[in-house]
XYZ file of C-alpha atoms in Angstrom:
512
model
C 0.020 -31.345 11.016
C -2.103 -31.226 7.880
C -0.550 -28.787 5.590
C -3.639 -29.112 3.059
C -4.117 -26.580 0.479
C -7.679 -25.110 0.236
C -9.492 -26.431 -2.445
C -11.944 -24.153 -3.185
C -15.172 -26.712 -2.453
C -16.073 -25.011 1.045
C -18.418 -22.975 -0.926
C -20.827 -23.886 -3.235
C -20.295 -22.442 -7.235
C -23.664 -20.675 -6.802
C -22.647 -19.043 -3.320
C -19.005 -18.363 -4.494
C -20.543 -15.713 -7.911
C -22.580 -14.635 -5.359
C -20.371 -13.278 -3.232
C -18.723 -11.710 -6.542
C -21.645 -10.396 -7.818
C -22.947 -8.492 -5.387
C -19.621 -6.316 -3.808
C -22.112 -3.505 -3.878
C -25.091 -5.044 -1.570
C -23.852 -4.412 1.393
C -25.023 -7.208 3.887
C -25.185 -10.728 1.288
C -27.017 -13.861 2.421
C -24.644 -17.619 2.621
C -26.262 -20.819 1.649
C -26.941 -22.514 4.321
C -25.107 -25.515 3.399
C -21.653 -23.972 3.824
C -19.858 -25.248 6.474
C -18.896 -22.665 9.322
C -15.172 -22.449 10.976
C -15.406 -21.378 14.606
C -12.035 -20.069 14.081
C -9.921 -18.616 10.625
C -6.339 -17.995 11.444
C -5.100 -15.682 8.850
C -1.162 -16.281 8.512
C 0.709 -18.942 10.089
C 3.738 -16.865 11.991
C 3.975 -16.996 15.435
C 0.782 -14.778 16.412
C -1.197 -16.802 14.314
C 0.317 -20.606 15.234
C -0.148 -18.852 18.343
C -3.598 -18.369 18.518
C -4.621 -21.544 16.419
C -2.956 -23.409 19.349
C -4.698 -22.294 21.946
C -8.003 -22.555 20.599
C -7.623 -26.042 20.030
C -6.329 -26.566 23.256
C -9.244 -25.122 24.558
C -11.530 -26.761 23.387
C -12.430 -25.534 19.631
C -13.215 -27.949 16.809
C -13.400 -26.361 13.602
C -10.024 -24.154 13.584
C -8.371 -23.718 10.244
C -4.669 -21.635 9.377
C -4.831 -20.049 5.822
C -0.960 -19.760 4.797
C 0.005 -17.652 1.863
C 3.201 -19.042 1.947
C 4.631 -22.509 0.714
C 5.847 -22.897 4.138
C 4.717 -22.264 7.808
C 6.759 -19.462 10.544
C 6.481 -16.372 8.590
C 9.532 -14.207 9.523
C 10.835 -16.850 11.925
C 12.797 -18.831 9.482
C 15.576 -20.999 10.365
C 17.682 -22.893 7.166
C 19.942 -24.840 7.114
C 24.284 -24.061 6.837
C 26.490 -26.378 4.772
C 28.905 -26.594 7.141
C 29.942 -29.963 9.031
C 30.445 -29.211 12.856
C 31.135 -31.559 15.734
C 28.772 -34.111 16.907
C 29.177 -32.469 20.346
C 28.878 -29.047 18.932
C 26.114 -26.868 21.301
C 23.412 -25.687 18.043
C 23.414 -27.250 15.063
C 24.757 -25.827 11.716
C 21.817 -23.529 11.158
C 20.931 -19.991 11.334
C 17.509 -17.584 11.773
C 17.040 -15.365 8.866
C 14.552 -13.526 10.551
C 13.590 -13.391 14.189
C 16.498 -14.228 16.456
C 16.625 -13.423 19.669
C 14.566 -13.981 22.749
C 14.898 -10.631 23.889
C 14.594 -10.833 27.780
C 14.535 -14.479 29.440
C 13.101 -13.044 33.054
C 14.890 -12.303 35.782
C 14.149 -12.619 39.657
C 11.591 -9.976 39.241
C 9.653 -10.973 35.695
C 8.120 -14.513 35.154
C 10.223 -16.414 32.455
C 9.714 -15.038 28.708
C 6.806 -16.737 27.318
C 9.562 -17.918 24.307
C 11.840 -19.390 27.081
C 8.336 -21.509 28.462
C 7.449 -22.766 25.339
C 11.213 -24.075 24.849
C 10.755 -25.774 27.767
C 7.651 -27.144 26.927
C 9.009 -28.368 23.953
C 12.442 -29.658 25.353
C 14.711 -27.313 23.167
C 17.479 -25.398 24.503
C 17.801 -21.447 25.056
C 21.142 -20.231 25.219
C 21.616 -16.965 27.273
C 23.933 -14.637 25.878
C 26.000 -11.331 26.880
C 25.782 -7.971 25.002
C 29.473 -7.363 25.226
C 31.294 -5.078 22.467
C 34.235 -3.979 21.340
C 34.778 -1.387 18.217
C 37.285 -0.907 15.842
C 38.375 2.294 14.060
C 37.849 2.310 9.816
C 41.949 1.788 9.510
C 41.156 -1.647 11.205
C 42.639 -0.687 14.303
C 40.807 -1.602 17.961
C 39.313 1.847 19.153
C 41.071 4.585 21.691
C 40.670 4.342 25.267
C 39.166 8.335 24.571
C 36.844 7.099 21.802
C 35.802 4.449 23.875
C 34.974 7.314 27.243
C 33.350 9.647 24.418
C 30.746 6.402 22.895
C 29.623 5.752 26.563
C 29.111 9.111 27.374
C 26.863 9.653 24.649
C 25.303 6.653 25.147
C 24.325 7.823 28.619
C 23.809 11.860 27.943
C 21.386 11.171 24.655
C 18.971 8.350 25.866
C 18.652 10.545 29.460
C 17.657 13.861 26.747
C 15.052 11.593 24.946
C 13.492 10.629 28.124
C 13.774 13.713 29.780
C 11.883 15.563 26.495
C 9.148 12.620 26.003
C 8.283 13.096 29.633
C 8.198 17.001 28.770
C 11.382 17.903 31.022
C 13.188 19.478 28.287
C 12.222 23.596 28.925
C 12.925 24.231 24.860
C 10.997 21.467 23.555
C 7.977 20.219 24.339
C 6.647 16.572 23.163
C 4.864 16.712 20.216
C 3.585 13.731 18.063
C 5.142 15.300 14.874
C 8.895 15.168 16.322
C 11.574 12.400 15.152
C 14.563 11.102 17.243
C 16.416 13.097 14.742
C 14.355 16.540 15.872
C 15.475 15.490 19.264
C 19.138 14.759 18.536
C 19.185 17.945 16.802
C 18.277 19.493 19.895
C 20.669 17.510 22.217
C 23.235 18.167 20.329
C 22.752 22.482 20.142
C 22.022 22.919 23.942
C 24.882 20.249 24.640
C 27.211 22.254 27.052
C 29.896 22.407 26.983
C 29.350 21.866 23.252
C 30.558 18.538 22.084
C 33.972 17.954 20.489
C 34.673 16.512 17.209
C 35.099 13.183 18.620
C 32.086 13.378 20.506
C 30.006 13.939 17.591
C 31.717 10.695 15.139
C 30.924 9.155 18.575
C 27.580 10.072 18.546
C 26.896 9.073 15.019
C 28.038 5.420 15.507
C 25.908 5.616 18.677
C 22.664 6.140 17.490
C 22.927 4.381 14.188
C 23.608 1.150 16.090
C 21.208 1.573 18.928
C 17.884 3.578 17.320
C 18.442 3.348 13.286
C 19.501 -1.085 13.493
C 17.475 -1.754 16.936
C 14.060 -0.057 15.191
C 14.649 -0.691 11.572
C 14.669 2.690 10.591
C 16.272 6.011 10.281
C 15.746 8.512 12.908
C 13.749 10.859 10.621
C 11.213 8.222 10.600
C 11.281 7.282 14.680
C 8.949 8.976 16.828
C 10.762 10.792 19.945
C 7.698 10.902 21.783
C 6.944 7.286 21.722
C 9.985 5.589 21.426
C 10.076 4.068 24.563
C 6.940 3.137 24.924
C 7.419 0.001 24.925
C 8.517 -2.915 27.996
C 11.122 -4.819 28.558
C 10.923 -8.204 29.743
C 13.912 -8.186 31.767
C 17.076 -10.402 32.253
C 19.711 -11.047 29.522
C 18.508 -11.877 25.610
C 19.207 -15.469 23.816
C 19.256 -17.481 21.211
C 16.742 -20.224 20.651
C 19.335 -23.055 20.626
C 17.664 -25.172 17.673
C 16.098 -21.911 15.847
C 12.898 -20.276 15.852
C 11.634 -22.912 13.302
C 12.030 -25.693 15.753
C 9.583 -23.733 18.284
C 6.902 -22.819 15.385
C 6.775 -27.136 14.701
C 6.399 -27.342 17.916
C 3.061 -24.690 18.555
C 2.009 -26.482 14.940
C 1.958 -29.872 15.636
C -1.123 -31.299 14.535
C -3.144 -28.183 13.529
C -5.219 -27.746 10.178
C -2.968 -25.411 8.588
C -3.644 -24.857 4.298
C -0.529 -23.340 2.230
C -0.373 -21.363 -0.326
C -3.993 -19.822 0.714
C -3.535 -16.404 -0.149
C -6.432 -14.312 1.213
C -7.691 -11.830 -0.618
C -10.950 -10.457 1.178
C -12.538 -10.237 4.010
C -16.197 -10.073 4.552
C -17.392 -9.296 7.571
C -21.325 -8.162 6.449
C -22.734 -11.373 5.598
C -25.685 -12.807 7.435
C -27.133 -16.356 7.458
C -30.838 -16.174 7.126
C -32.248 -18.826 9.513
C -29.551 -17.785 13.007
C -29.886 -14.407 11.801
C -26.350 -14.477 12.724
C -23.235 -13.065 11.370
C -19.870 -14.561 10.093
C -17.057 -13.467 8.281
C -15.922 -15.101 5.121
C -12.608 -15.754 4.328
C -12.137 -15.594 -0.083
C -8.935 -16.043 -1.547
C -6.784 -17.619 -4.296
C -5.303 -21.074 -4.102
C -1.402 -20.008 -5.237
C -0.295 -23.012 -7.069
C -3.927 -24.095 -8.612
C -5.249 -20.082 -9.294
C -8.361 -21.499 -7.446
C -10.373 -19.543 -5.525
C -11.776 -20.285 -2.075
C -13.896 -19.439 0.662
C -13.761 -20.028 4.005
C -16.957 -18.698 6.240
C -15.867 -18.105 10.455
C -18.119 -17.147 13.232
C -14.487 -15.416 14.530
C -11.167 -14.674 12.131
C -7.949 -13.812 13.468
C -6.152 -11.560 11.009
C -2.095 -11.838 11.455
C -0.774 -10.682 8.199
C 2.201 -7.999 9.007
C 1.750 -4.422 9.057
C 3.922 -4.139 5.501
C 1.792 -6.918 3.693
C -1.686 -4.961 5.555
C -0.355 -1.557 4.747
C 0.316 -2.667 0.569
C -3.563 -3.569 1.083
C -4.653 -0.823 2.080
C -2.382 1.381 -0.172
C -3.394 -0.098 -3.808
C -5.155 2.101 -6.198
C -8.734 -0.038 -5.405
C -8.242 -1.787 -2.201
C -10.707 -4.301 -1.484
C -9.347 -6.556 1.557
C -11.966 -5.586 3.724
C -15.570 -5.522 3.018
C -17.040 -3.366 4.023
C -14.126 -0.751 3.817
C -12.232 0.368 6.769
C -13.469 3.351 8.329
C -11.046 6.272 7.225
C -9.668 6.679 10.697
C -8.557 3.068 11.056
C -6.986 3.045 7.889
C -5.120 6.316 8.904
C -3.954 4.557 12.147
C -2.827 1.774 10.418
C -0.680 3.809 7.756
C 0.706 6.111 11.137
C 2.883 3.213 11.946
C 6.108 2.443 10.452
C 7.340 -0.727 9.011
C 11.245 -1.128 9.292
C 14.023 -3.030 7.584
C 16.763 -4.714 8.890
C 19.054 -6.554 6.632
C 21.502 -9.685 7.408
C 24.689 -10.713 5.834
C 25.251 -14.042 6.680
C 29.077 -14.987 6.416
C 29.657 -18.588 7.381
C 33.439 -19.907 7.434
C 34.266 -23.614 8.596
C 35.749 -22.833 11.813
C 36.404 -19.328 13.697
C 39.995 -20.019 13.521
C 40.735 -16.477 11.704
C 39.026 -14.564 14.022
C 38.722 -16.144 17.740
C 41.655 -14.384 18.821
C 40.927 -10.798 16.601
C 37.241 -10.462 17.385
C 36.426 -11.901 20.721
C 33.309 -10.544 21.832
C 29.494 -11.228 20.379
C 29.039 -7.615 19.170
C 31.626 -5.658 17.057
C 31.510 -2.485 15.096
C 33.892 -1.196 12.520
C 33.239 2.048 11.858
C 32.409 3.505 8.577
C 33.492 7.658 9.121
C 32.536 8.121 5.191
C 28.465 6.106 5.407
C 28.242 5.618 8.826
C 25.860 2.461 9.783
C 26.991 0.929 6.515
C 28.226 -2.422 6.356
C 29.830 -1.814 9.899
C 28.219 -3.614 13.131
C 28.567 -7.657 13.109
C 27.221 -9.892 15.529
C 29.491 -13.223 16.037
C 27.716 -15.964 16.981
C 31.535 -17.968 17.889
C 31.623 -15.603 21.009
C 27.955 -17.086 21.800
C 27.335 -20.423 23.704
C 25.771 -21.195 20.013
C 30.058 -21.464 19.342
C 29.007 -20.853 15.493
C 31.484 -19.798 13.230
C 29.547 -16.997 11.746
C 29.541 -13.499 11.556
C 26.187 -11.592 10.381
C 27.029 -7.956 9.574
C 23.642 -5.844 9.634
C 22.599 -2.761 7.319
C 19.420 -1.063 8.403
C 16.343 1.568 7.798
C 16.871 3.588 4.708
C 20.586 1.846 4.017
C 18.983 -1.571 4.098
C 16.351 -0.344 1.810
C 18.989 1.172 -1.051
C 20.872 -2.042 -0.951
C 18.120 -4.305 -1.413
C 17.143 -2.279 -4.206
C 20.543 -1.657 -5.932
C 22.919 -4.225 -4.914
C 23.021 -7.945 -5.815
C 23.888 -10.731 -3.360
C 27.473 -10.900 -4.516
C 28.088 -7.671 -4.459
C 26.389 -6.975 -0.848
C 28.928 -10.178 0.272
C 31.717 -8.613 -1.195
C 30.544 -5.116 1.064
C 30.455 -7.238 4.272
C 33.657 -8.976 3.934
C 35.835 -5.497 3.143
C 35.939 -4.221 6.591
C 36.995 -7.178 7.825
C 39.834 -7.495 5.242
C 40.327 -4.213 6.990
C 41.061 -6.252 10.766
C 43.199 -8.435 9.060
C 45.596 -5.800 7.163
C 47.802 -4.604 10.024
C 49.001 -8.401 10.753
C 49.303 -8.750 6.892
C 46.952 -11.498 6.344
C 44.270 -12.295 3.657
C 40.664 -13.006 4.804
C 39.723 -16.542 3.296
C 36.513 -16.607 1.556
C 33.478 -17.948 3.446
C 32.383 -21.158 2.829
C 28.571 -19.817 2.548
C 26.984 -16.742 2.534
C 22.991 -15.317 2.765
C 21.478 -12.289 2.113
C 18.085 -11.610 3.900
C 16.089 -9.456 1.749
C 12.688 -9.209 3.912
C 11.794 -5.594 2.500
C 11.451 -7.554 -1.504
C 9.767 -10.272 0.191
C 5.855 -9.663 -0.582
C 4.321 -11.490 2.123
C 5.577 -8.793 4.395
C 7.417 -5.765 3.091
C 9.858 -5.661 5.390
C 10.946 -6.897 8.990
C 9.150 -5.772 11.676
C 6.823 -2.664 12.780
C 8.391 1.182 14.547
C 6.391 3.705 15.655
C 6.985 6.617 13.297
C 6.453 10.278 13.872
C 3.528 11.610 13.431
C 1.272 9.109 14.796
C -0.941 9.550 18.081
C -0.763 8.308 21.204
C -3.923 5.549 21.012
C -2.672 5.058 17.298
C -2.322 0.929 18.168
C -5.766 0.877 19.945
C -7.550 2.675 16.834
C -5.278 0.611 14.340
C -5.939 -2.574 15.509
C -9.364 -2.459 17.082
C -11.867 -5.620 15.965
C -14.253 -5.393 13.268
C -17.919 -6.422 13.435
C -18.784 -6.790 17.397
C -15.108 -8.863 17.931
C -15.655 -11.180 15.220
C -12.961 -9.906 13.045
C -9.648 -9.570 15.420
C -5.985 -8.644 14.790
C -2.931 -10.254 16.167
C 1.285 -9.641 15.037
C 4.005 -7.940 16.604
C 2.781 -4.590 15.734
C -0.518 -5.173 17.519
C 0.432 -5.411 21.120
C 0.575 -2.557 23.021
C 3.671 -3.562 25.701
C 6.225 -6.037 23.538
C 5.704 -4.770 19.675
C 8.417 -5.661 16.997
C 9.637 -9.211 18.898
C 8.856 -12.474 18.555
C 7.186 -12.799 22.173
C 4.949 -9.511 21.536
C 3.368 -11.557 18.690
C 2.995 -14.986 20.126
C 1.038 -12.975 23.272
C -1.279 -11.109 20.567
C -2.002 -14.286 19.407
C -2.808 -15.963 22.721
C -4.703 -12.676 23.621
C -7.358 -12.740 20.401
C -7.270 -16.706 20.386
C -8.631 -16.084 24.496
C -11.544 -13.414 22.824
C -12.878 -16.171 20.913
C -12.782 -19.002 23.363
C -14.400 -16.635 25.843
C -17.344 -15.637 23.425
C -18.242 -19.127 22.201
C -18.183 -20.230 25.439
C -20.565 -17.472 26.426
C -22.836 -18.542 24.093
C-alpha cells in the first residue's frame, strides 16, 4: 500500500492561482498537461477503501485515496490493550474504538453479511455472539422477577405503538414528519390502559434509553417516529470481527494508492478541458503536515467524508467545499439528518476474575433512577467468545455530548467504575483498579463530529435520495453509512455504498 502524501506537483503553479483566482468564473479551463485520475476516493473508511477496491479490481488504473487523517479506517479503529493474555487466547489483546459489531451474519434466509465475506476472504475470524442481559437495580442488587415482567412488557407494548403509528394505525395520531420517538412515547404512555404503574414507567425509561437513545446515538427528541424503522436488518445473530475492524480495512487496502494527511478542501465540479470538451472534477486541498496545497483533477470522485465532518462544511459562515454551491434543497437534505454520539468507556482489568461469577452475561445494565442512561449499560466482552476481560460502559446522544464537553478522561473513568463498586458492595469487596482504561471521544474528533448518522425529525421521506444525489451528470458521487438507503449507521451499509458508487464509475468508463 503506498501511503504517499500529496505533494502538491499534480498541478502546475500557473493552473493551481488559476483555480484561486477565478472562484467567481463559473466554468474555468485546466492545462492540459495535468494529469487526470479516473477515480478520487475522498476518505479512506470503509465506503471509501471500499470503493477504491473495487475499481481497481475492475479494471481502473489511475485510482487515488485522499486521507485527511495520519492513518487509514476512519471510525473503524482497532488499538492495541496492554494486557498480556494467553498464547491460546481466542482475539488478541485489542479493542474497536469505533465500529464494532457485524450486526447480522445471515441466516438460512439472507446471504452471509458482506463483513462476514470479506473475513473470509481475508482468513480472519468472526465470532458470533448472543444478546443476552441481565440488569441490576442502583443499590447493586440483581433486578426483581416483577421488574424484570414490567421491562419486557414494555419492550413489547412500545415498539408494537411505534409501528402501529408510523404505519398510521394509531386513530389519535397520525404520522407526520415533524414527530420524535419522544412525541410518540408521550402518546403511548397517555392512552396506555390500564394506565401504567410506577414501575412500569422506571421500566420504561431504562427501556428506551438503552434501545432508541444508545442504539441511534441520540435522544428521542431528536429521532424521527416516522422513520425509525426504516431501515433492514440483515438477519441472524451480530459479532465481533475476531482480529478488529482494522485488520479487515488492511485487508480491502492492500496495495492501493492511498495519500495521508490530504485534507480536501474543495471540490470543483465546473471545470472543462478545452480540447475533449469534457468535464472533470478537481480535487484542491491542503497537505496537513507540509501546509501545501494540492490538486487532484478526476473524470469521477467519490466523496465519503461523514455526515458530521460534511454537515461542519456546509454550516461555516462562507462555505466553499463545493463549487459550484449546493443547490439550497440539497444542502437542506443534508442538514435534515442527524448525526449521533455514542461514547465508550473502555475498562480493561488483567483477567475477569472479579466479575465472571457477578456479571455473567454480554449485556448488563445498572440502573441509574436519578440520570437514567448515565454511566449505566456495559457490554462485557469476557461473556463473548472474544473471552476479553473488558467491560465498555456506554453514555449516549445528548449525555455523551455533555460529558465529552465537561468531563475529563479521569474523571469519566472514575463515573464508569462507581456502579460497579456498587455490584461489589453487598459481598463487601473493593473493585481493583483497571489495568487500562480509554475514552472514545468521536463527537471532539474533527474528521467526523461524532459517530454515526440517525434520521431526525423533521426530515422527509426521500430526504437520503435528495441528500445524497450525484453532482455534475454522476461524476461527483457520495458513499458512507448515512448514504445507503437499506443498512445506514453500520459498518456493512458503508462498505455497500462504496461498492455501489465504485460500480457507477466502472460502468460509465466502460461505456465510453
Amino acid at each position: 500500500m503506498r501511503n504517499e502524501e500529496v505533494a502538491g506537483a499534480e498541478l502546475a503553479d500557473g493552473a493551481s492561482r488559476h483555480a484561486d483566482d477565478s472562484r467567481g468564473s463559473g466554468r474555468r479551463l485546466m492545462q492540459s498537461s495535468t494529469p487526470i485520475y479516473d477515480l478520487v476516493v475522498i476518505g479512506s473508511g470503509m465506503a471509501g477503501l471500499a470503493a477504491a477496491r473495487y475499481a481497481v479490481d475492475n479494471g481502473l488504473e489511475n485510482v487515488v485515496v485522499v486521507e485527511g487523517r495520519e492513518r487509514i479506517g476512519g471510525r473503524t479503529f482497532t488499538v492495541p490493550l496492554n494486557i498480556s493474555l494467553p498464547a491460546d487466547a481466542p482475539a488478541p489483546a485489542a479493542i474497536d474504538l469505533g465500529a464494532a459489531w457485524i450486526h447480522g451474519v445471515g441466516n438460512a434466509n439472507t446471504a452471509p453479511n458482506p463483513m462476514v465475506s470479506l473475513s473470509t476472504k481475508a482468513g480472519l475470524p468472526v465470532l458470533k455472539v448472543t444478546a443476552r442481559d441481565e440488569s441490576f437495580g442502583p443499590q447493586g442488587l440483581p433486578d426483581s422477577d416483577a421488574w424484570d415482567k414490567a421491562y419486557t412488557a414494555m419492550s413489547e407494548e412500545f415498539p408494537d405503538y411505534l409501528e402501529r403509528y408510523a404505519d398510521g394505525d394509531v386513530a389519535s395520531m397520525r404520522p407526520n414528519d415533524r414527530d420524535s420517538v419522544n412525541n410518540v412515547l408521550g402518546r403511548f404512555v397517555a392512552e396506555r390502559r390500564p394506565p401504567l404503574t410506577q414501575l412500569q414507567k422506571d421500566a420504561l425509561i431504562q427501556y428506551v434509553q438503552t434501545e432508541f437513545v444508545l442504539e441511534y446515538a441520540d435522544d428521542l427528541s431528536q429521532l424521527s417516529a416516522r422513520y425509525i424503522y426504516e431501515d433492514r436488518n440483515w438477519g441472524g445473530p451480530d459479532a465481533l470481527p475476531g482480529r478488529g475492524f482494522s485488520a479487515l480495512v488492511r485487508h480491502l487496502s492492500a496495495g492501493l494508492d492511498i495519500r495521508l494527511r490530504s485534507k480536501v478542501d474543495v471540490l470543483d465540479y465546473s471545470f472543462t478541458r478545452p480540447e475533449a470538451q469534457r468535464r472533470y472534477v478537481l480535487v484542491s486541498g491542503t497537505n496537513t503536515s507540509t501546509g501545501r496545497p494540492f490538486t487532484l483533477a478526476a473524470k469521477y470522485v467519490i466523496n465519503t467524508m461523514p455526515l458530521g465532518y460534511l454537515q461542519a462544511q456546509l454550516t461555516k459562515p462562507a462555505p466553499n467545499l463545493f463549487r459550484p454551491a449546493l443547490r439550497p434543497a440539497q444542502s437542506a437534505a443534508i442538514m435534515s439528518f442527524g448525526m449521533g454520539l455514542l461514547q465508550k468507556v473502555i475498562l480493561v482489568w488483567p483477567d475477569a476474575s472479579w466479575w465472571e461469577e457477578l456479571i455473567t452475561t454480554p449485556w448488563v445494565a445498572i440502573r441509574n433512577p436519578a440520570q437514567p442512561g448515565a454511566f449505566s449499560e456495559y457490554y462485557n466482552l469476557a461473556a463473548t467468545p472474544a473471552e476479553l476481560p473488558v467491560l465498555i460502559c456506554f453514555n449516549g446522544g445528548s449525555i455523551a455530548r455533555n460529558v465529552e464537553a465537561s468531563m475529563n478522561d479521569s474523571a469519566i473513568v472514575s463515573r464508569a467504575l462507581a456502579p460497579l463498586q456498587r455490584l461489589l458492595a453487598p459481598s463487601g469487596r473493593r473493585l481493583p483498579p483497571p489495568a487500562q482504561a480509554l475514552v472514545t471521544r468521536w463527537g471532539a474528533d474533527p474528521w467526523t463530529r461524532g459517530a454515526y448518522s440517525f434520521i431526525k425529525a423533521g426530515a422527509r421521506a426521500n430526504a437520503r435520495a435528495a441528500a445524497f444525489a450525484p453532482l455534475a451528470g454522476g461524476r461527483l458521487l457520495f458513499a458512507g453509512e448515512h448514504t445507503h438507503a437499506d443498512y445506514p449507521s453500520t459498518v456493512h451499509g458503508a462498505y455497500l455504498s462504496g461498492l455501489g458508487a465504485a460500480e457507477a464509475v466502472v460502468d460509465a468508463l466502460a461505456d465510453r
